[in-house]
Structures are given as structure tokens and as C-alpha cells.
Amino acid sequence: MAINVFYFLGIVGLLLIILGVMIKNRNRKIRDIFYILGGVSLAAYSFYIKDAIFIILQIIFTLVAIYDLKKQIKTKKRR
């Protein structure tokens, strides 16, 4: 049985976000990269299943992770 690409993206996104949560105190940049990649993967899945609430959640989650990563990079450049 072939697995649907979007279903696979959903699983990958879930795993990436779980990894981000597990490393939350170790490396914030890597955590945010996991969050961004996981959020984008889950956003693709949510578009596929056409769930408006899930789509909005993933867009906001991903944008917040991008903002946090940019803020960290900007802070590091000032040092």
C-alpha cells in the first residue's frame, strides 16, 4: 500500500516538532529550525486535509518560529 505524500509530510512535521520540544533548552536555533520545518510540513498536510483551523494554527506557529529565529540571529550579531 502506497503512503500519501501529504500524510508522510504530516508525520515528518509532527516528528520534527517533537524533536524541537525535546531539545528546547540545548540549542534554540536548531529548535527553531525544527519548528519551522515541522510547521511547514504540517501546514502542507493541513492544506491537503482542508482544515481551516489547523491551517491557521500552522501558519501562525511557523511565523512565530521564524520571528524567534530572526531575533536570535539579530541578537547574536550585536554581540
Short mmCIF file of N, CA, C and O in Angstrom, two decimals:
data_model
loop_
_atom_site.label_atom_id
_atom_site.label_comp_id
_atom_site.label_asym_id
_atom_site.label_seq_id
_atom_site.Cartn_x
_atom_site.Cartn_y
_atom_site.Cartn_z
N MET A 1 0.84 -1.18 0.00
CA MET A 1 0.00 0.00 0.00
C MET A 1 0.89 1.25 0.00
O MET A 1 1.76 1.39 0.85
N ALA A 2 0.68 2.13 -0.93
CA ALA A 2 1.49 3.35 -1.04
C ALA A 2 1.00 4.38 -0.03
O ALA A 2 -0.19 4.52 0.22
N ILE A 3 1.96 5.09 0.57
CA ILE A 3 1.61 6.13 1.53
C ILE A 3 1.44 7.46 0.80
O ILE A 3 2.20 7.78 -0.10
N ASN A 4 0.43 8.19 1.18
CA ASN A 4 0.16 9.51 0.60
C ASN A 4 1.29 10.46 0.99
O ASN A 4 1.71 10.51 2.14
N VAL A 5 1.77 11.26 0.04
CA VAL A 5 2.87 12.20 0.29
C VAL A 5 2.51 13.19 1.40
O VAL A 5 3.33 13.48 2.26
N PHE A 6 1.28 13.69 1.39
CA PHE A 6 0.89 14.68 2.39
C PHE A 6 0.76 14.04 3.78
O PHE A 6 1.07 14.68 4.78
N TYR A 7 0.31 12.81 3.82
CA TYR A 7 0.26 12.08 5.09
C TYR A 7 1.68 11.91 5.64
O TYR A 7 1.93 12.13 6.83
N PHE A 8 2.61 11.58 4.76
CA PHE A 8 4.02 11.45 5.14
C PHE A 8 4.56 12.79 5.66
O PHE A 8 5.26 12.83 6.67
N LEU A 9 4.22 13.90 4.97
CA LEU A 9 4.65 15.23 5.43
C LEU A 9 4.09 15.53 6.82
O LEU A 9 4.77 16.14 7.65
N GLY A 10 2.87 15.13 7.08
CA GLY A 10 2.27 15.32 8.40
C GLY A 10 3.04 14.58 9.47
O GLY A 10 3.31 15.13 10.55
N ILE A 11 3.42 13.35 9.19
CA ILE A 11 4.19 12.55 10.15
C ILE A 11 5.57 13.18 10.38
O ILE A 11 6.01 13.31 11.52
N VAL A 12 6.23 13.57 9.30
CA VAL A 12 7.55 14.20 9.41
C VAL A 12 7.45 15.50 10.22
O VAL A 12 8.27 15.77 11.10
N GLY A 13 6.44 16.31 9.93
CA GLY A 13 6.25 17.56 10.66
C GLY A 13 6.05 17.32 12.14
O GLY A 13 6.63 18.02 12.98
N LEU A 14 5.23 16.35 12.46
CA LEU A 14 5.00 16.01 13.86
C LEU A 14 6.29 15.59 14.55
O LEU A 14 6.60 16.05 15.66
N LEU A 15 7.07 14.75 13.89
CA LEU A 15 8.34 14.29 14.47
C LEU A 15 9.34 15.44 14.64
O LEU A 15 10.05 15.50 15.66
N LEU A 16 9.39 16.35 13.68
CA LEU A 16 10.31 17.49 13.79
C LEU A 16 9.93 18.40 14.96
O LEU A 16 10.80 18.87 15.69
N ILE A 17 8.65 18.64 15.15
CA ILE A 17 8.22 19.47 16.27
C ILE A 17 8.49 18.77 17.59
O ILE A 17 8.93 19.41 18.56
N ILE A 18 8.29 17.48 17.65
CA ILE A 18 8.62 16.72 18.86
C ILE A 18 10.11 16.84 19.16
O ILE A 18 10.51 17.05 20.31
N LEU A 19 10.96 16.71 18.13
CA LEU A 19 12.41 16.88 18.33
C LEU A 19 12.73 18.28 18.85
O LEU A 19 13.57 18.45 19.74
N GLY A 20 12.06 19.29 18.30
CA GLY A 20 12.26 20.66 18.77
C GLY A 20 11.92 20.82 20.24
O GLY A 20 12.63 21.49 20.98
N VAL A 21 10.84 20.20 20.66
CA VAL A 21 10.44 20.27 22.07
C VAL A 21 11.46 19.55 22.94
O VAL A 21 11.81 20.03 24.03
N MET A 22 11.99 18.44 22.47
CA MET A 22 12.95 17.66 23.26
C MET A 22 14.27 18.39 23.44
O MET A 22 14.94 18.19 24.45
N ILE A 23 14.67 19.24 22.50
CA ILE A 23 15.95 19.94 22.61
C ILE A 23 15.78 21.40 23.00
O ILE A 23 16.70 22.20 22.86
N LYS A 24 14.62 21.76 23.54
CA LYS A 24 14.29 23.16 23.77
C LYS A 24 15.30 23.94 24.59
O LYS A 24 15.48 25.12 24.38
N ASN A 25 15.99 23.32 25.50
CA ASN A 25 16.94 24.04 26.35
C ASN A 25 18.38 23.92 25.89
O ASN A 25 19.27 24.52 26.49
N ARG A 26 18.63 23.17 24.86
CA ARG A 26 20.01 22.95 24.42
C ARG A 26 20.47 23.94 23.37
O ARG A 26 21.46 24.62 23.54
N ASN A 27 19.77 24.03 22.28
CA ASN A 27 20.17 24.92 21.19
C ASN A 27 18.92 25.53 20.58
O ASN A 27 18.20 24.88 19.82
N ARG A 28 18.68 26.81 20.86
CA ARG A 28 17.45 27.46 20.43
C ARG A 28 17.36 27.61 18.92
O ARG A 28 16.27 27.54 18.37
N LYS A 29 18.49 27.81 18.25
CA LYS A 29 18.45 27.97 16.79
C LYS A 29 18.03 26.67 16.12
O LYS A 29 17.19 26.69 15.22
N ILE A 30 18.61 25.58 16.53
CA ILE A 30 18.24 24.29 15.95
C ILE A 30 16.79 23.97 16.28
O ILE A 30 16.05 23.48 15.44
N ARG A 31 16.38 24.30 17.52
CA ARG A 31 14.98 24.09 17.91
C ARG A 31 14.05 24.84 16.96
O ARG A 31 13.08 24.28 16.46
N ASP A 32 14.37 26.11 16.70
CA ASP A 32 13.51 26.90 15.83
C ASP A 32 13.52 26.38 14.40
O ASP A 32 12.49 26.42 13.72
N ILE A 33 14.65 25.88 13.94
CA ILE A 33 14.70 25.29 12.59
C ILE A 33 13.81 24.05 12.53
O ILE A 33 13.06 23.86 11.57
N PHE A 34 13.86 23.21 13.57
CA PHE A 34 12.95 22.06 13.63
C PHE A 34 11.50 22.52 13.63
O PHE A 34 10.64 21.94 12.96
N TYR A 35 11.20 23.56 14.42
CA TYR A 35 9.84 24.09 14.47
C TYR A 35 9.39 24.61 13.11
O TYR A 35 8.26 24.37 12.69
N ILE A 36 10.26 25.33 12.42
CA ILE A 36 9.91 25.89 11.11
C ILE A 36 9.65 24.77 10.10
O ILE A 36 8.62 24.76 9.42
N LEU A 37 10.58 23.83 10.02
CA LEU A 37 10.41 22.72 9.06
C LEU A 37 9.19 21.87 9.41
O LEU A 37 8.43 21.47 8.52
N GLY A 38 9.00 21.61 10.69
CA GLY A 38 7.83 20.85 11.12
C GLY A 38 6.54 21.60 10.85
O GLY A 38 5.55 21.01 10.40
N GLY A 39 6.56 22.91 11.12
CA GLY A 39 5.37 23.72 10.87
C GLY A 39 5.00 23.78 9.40
O GLY A 39 3.82 23.69 9.03
N VAL A 40 6.00 23.92 8.54
CA VAL A 40 5.74 23.95 7.10
C VAL A 40 5.19 22.60 6.63
O VAL A 40 4.24 22.54 5.84
N SER A 41 5.78 21.52 7.13
CA SER A 41 5.30 20.18 6.75
C SER A 41 3.86 19.97 7.20
O SER A 41 3.02 19.47 6.43
N LEU A 42 3.56 20.37 8.43
CA LEU A 42 2.19 20.21 8.92
C LEU A 42 1.22 21.17 8.23
O LEU A 42 0.04 20.85 8.05
N ALA A 43 1.71 22.33 7.82
CA ALA A 43 0.86 23.26 7.06
C ALA A 43 0.47 22.64 5.72
O ALA A 43 -0.69 22.73 5.30
N ALA A 44 1.43 22.00 5.06
CA ALA A 44 1.13 21.33 3.79
C ALA A 44 0.08 20.24 4.01
O ALA A 44 -0.88 20.12 3.23
N TYR A 45 0.24 19.49 5.08
CA TYR A 45 -0.74 18.44 5.40
C TYR A 45 -2.11 19.05 5.71
O TYR A 45 -3.14 18.55 5.25
N SER A 46 -2.12 20.14 6.46
CA SER A 46 -3.40 20.76 6.82
C SER A 46 -4.11 21.34 5.59
O SER A 46 -5.34 21.31 5.51
N PHE A 47 -3.35 21.87 4.61
CA PHE A 47 -3.96 22.30 3.36
C PHE A 47 -4.56 21.10 2.62
O PHE A 47 -5.63 21.19 2.04
N TYR A 48 -3.86 19.99 2.67
CA TYR A 48 -4.33 18.78 2.00
C TYR A 48 -5.65 18.29 2.59
O TYR A 48 -6.58 17.93 1.86
N ILE A 49 -5.75 18.30 3.93
CA ILE A 49 -6.98 17.83 4.56
C ILE A 49 -8.05 18.92 4.64
O ILE A 49 -9.16 18.67 5.09
N LYS A 50 -7.68 20.14 4.24
CA LYS A 50 -8.61 21.28 4.17
C LYS A 50 -9.22 21.61 5.53
O LYS A 50 -10.42 21.82 5.65
N ASP A 51 -8.37 21.68 6.54
CA ASP A 51 -8.82 22.02 7.89
C ASP A 51 -8.39 23.45 8.20
O ASP A 51 -7.22 23.72 8.48
N ALA A 52 -9.35 24.39 8.13
CA ALA A 52 -9.04 25.82 8.26
C ALA A 52 -8.39 26.16 9.60
O ALA A 52 -7.45 26.96 9.65
N ILE A 53 -8.86 25.57 10.67
CA ILE A 53 -8.29 25.85 12.00
C ILE A 53 -6.84 25.39 12.05
O ILE A 53 -5.96 26.10 12.53
N PHE A 54 -6.57 24.21 11.56
CA PHE A 54 -5.22 23.65 11.54
C PHE A 54 -4.31 24.47 10.63
O PHE A 54 -3.14 24.70 10.96
N ILE A 55 -4.83 24.95 9.50
CA ILE A 55 -4.05 25.78 8.59
C ILE A 55 -3.61 27.06 9.29
O ILE A 55 -2.44 27.43 9.26
N ILE A 56 -4.57 27.74 9.92
CA ILE A 56 -4.26 28.99 10.62
C ILE A 56 -3.26 28.74 11.75
O ILE A 56 -2.29 29.50 11.90
N LEU A 57 -3.47 27.69 12.51
CA LEU A 57 -2.55 27.35 13.60
C LEU A 57 -1.13 27.15 13.07
O LEU A 57 -0.18 27.72 13.62
N GLN A 58 -0.98 26.41 12.01
CA GLN A 58 0.36 26.11 11.48
C GLN A 58 1.02 27.34 10.88
O GLN A 58 2.24 27.51 11.00
N ILE A 59 0.25 28.19 10.23
CA ILE A 59 0.82 29.42 9.69
C ILE A 59 1.34 30.31 10.82
O ILE A 59 2.47 30.80 10.77
N ILE A 60 0.54 30.48 11.86
CA ILE A 60 0.96 31.30 13.00
C ILE A 60 2.15 30.68 13.70
O ILE A 60 3.13 31.37 14.02
N PHE A 61 2.10 29.38 13.94
CA PHE A 61 3.20 28.67 14.60
C PHE A 61 4.51 28.85 13.83
O PHE A 61 5.56 29.17 14.40
N THR A 62 4.45 28.68 12.51
CA THR A 62 5.65 28.80 11.68
C THR A 62 6.17 30.23 11.65
O THR A 62 7.38 30.46 11.76
N LEU A 63 5.27 31.22 11.54
CA LEU A 63 5.70 32.62 11.54
C LEU A 63 6.35 33.01 12.86
O LEU A 63 7.35 33.73 12.87
N VAL A 64 5.82 32.53 13.97
CA VAL A 64 6.41 32.82 15.28
C VAL A 64 7.80 32.19 15.38
O VAL A 64 8.73 32.81 15.89
N ALA A 65 7.96 30.97 14.89
CA ALA A 65 9.27 30.32 14.92
C ALA A 65 10.27 31.07 14.04
O ALA A 65 11.44 31.22 14.41
N ILE A 66 9.83 31.56 12.88
CA ILE A 66 10.72 32.34 12.00
C ILE A 66 11.11 33.64 12.69
O ILE A 66 12.28 34.03 12.67
N TYR A 67 10.15 34.31 13.30
CA TYR A 67 10.42 35.56 14.03
C TYR A 67 11.44 35.32 15.15
O TYR A 67 12.39 36.08 15.31
N ASP A 68 11.24 34.25 15.91
CA ASP A 68 12.15 33.94 17.01
C ASP A 68 13.56 33.66 16.50
O ASP A 68 14.55 34.13 17.08
N LEU A 69 13.68 32.93 15.40
CA LEU A 69 14.99 32.63 14.83
C LEU A 69 15.67 33.90 14.34
O LEU A 69 16.85 34.12 14.61
N LYS A 70 14.91 34.76 13.66
CA LYS A 70 15.49 36.03 13.19
C LYS A 70 15.95 36.88 14.36
O LYS A 70 17.00 37.52 14.30
N LYS A 71 15.17 36.92 15.43
CA LYS A 71 15.53 37.69 16.62
C LYS A 71 16.81 37.16 17.25
O LYS A 71 17.68 37.94 17.65
N GLN A 72 16.96 35.85 17.29
CA GLN A 72 18.19 35.26 17.84
C GLN A 72 19.40 35.61 16.99
O GLN A 72 20.46 35.91 17.51
N ILE A 73 19.25 35.54 15.68
CA ILE A 73 20.36 35.85 14.78
C ILE A 73 20.74 37.32 14.93
O ILE A 73 21.93 37.66 14.99
N LYS A 74 19.76 38.19 15.00
CA LYS A 74 19.99 39.61 15.16
C LYS A 74 20.71 39.92 16.50
O LYS A 74 21.64 40.71 16.54
N THR A 75 20.29 39.25 17.56
CA THR A 75 20.89 39.42 18.87
C THR A 75 22.34 38.96 18.87
O THR A 75 23.21 39.59 19.44
N LYS A 76 22.60 37.84 18.19
CA LYS A 76 23.95 37.31 18.14
C LYS A 76 24.90 38.25 17.37
O LYS A 76 26.05 38.39 17.73
N LYS A 77 24.39 38.89 16.30
CA LYS A 77 25.21 39.80 15.52
C LYS A 77 25.62 41.02 16.32
O LYS A 77 26.67 41.60 16.10
N ARG A 78 24.79 41.45 17.27
CA ARG A 78 25.09 42.61 18.10
C ARG A 78 26.21 42.34 19.09
O ARG A 78 26.88 43.25 19.53
N ARG A 79 26.41 41.11 19.45
CA ARG A 79 27.42 40.76 20.47
C ARG A 79 28.80 40.82 19.93
O ARG A 79 29.37 40.91 19.09
#
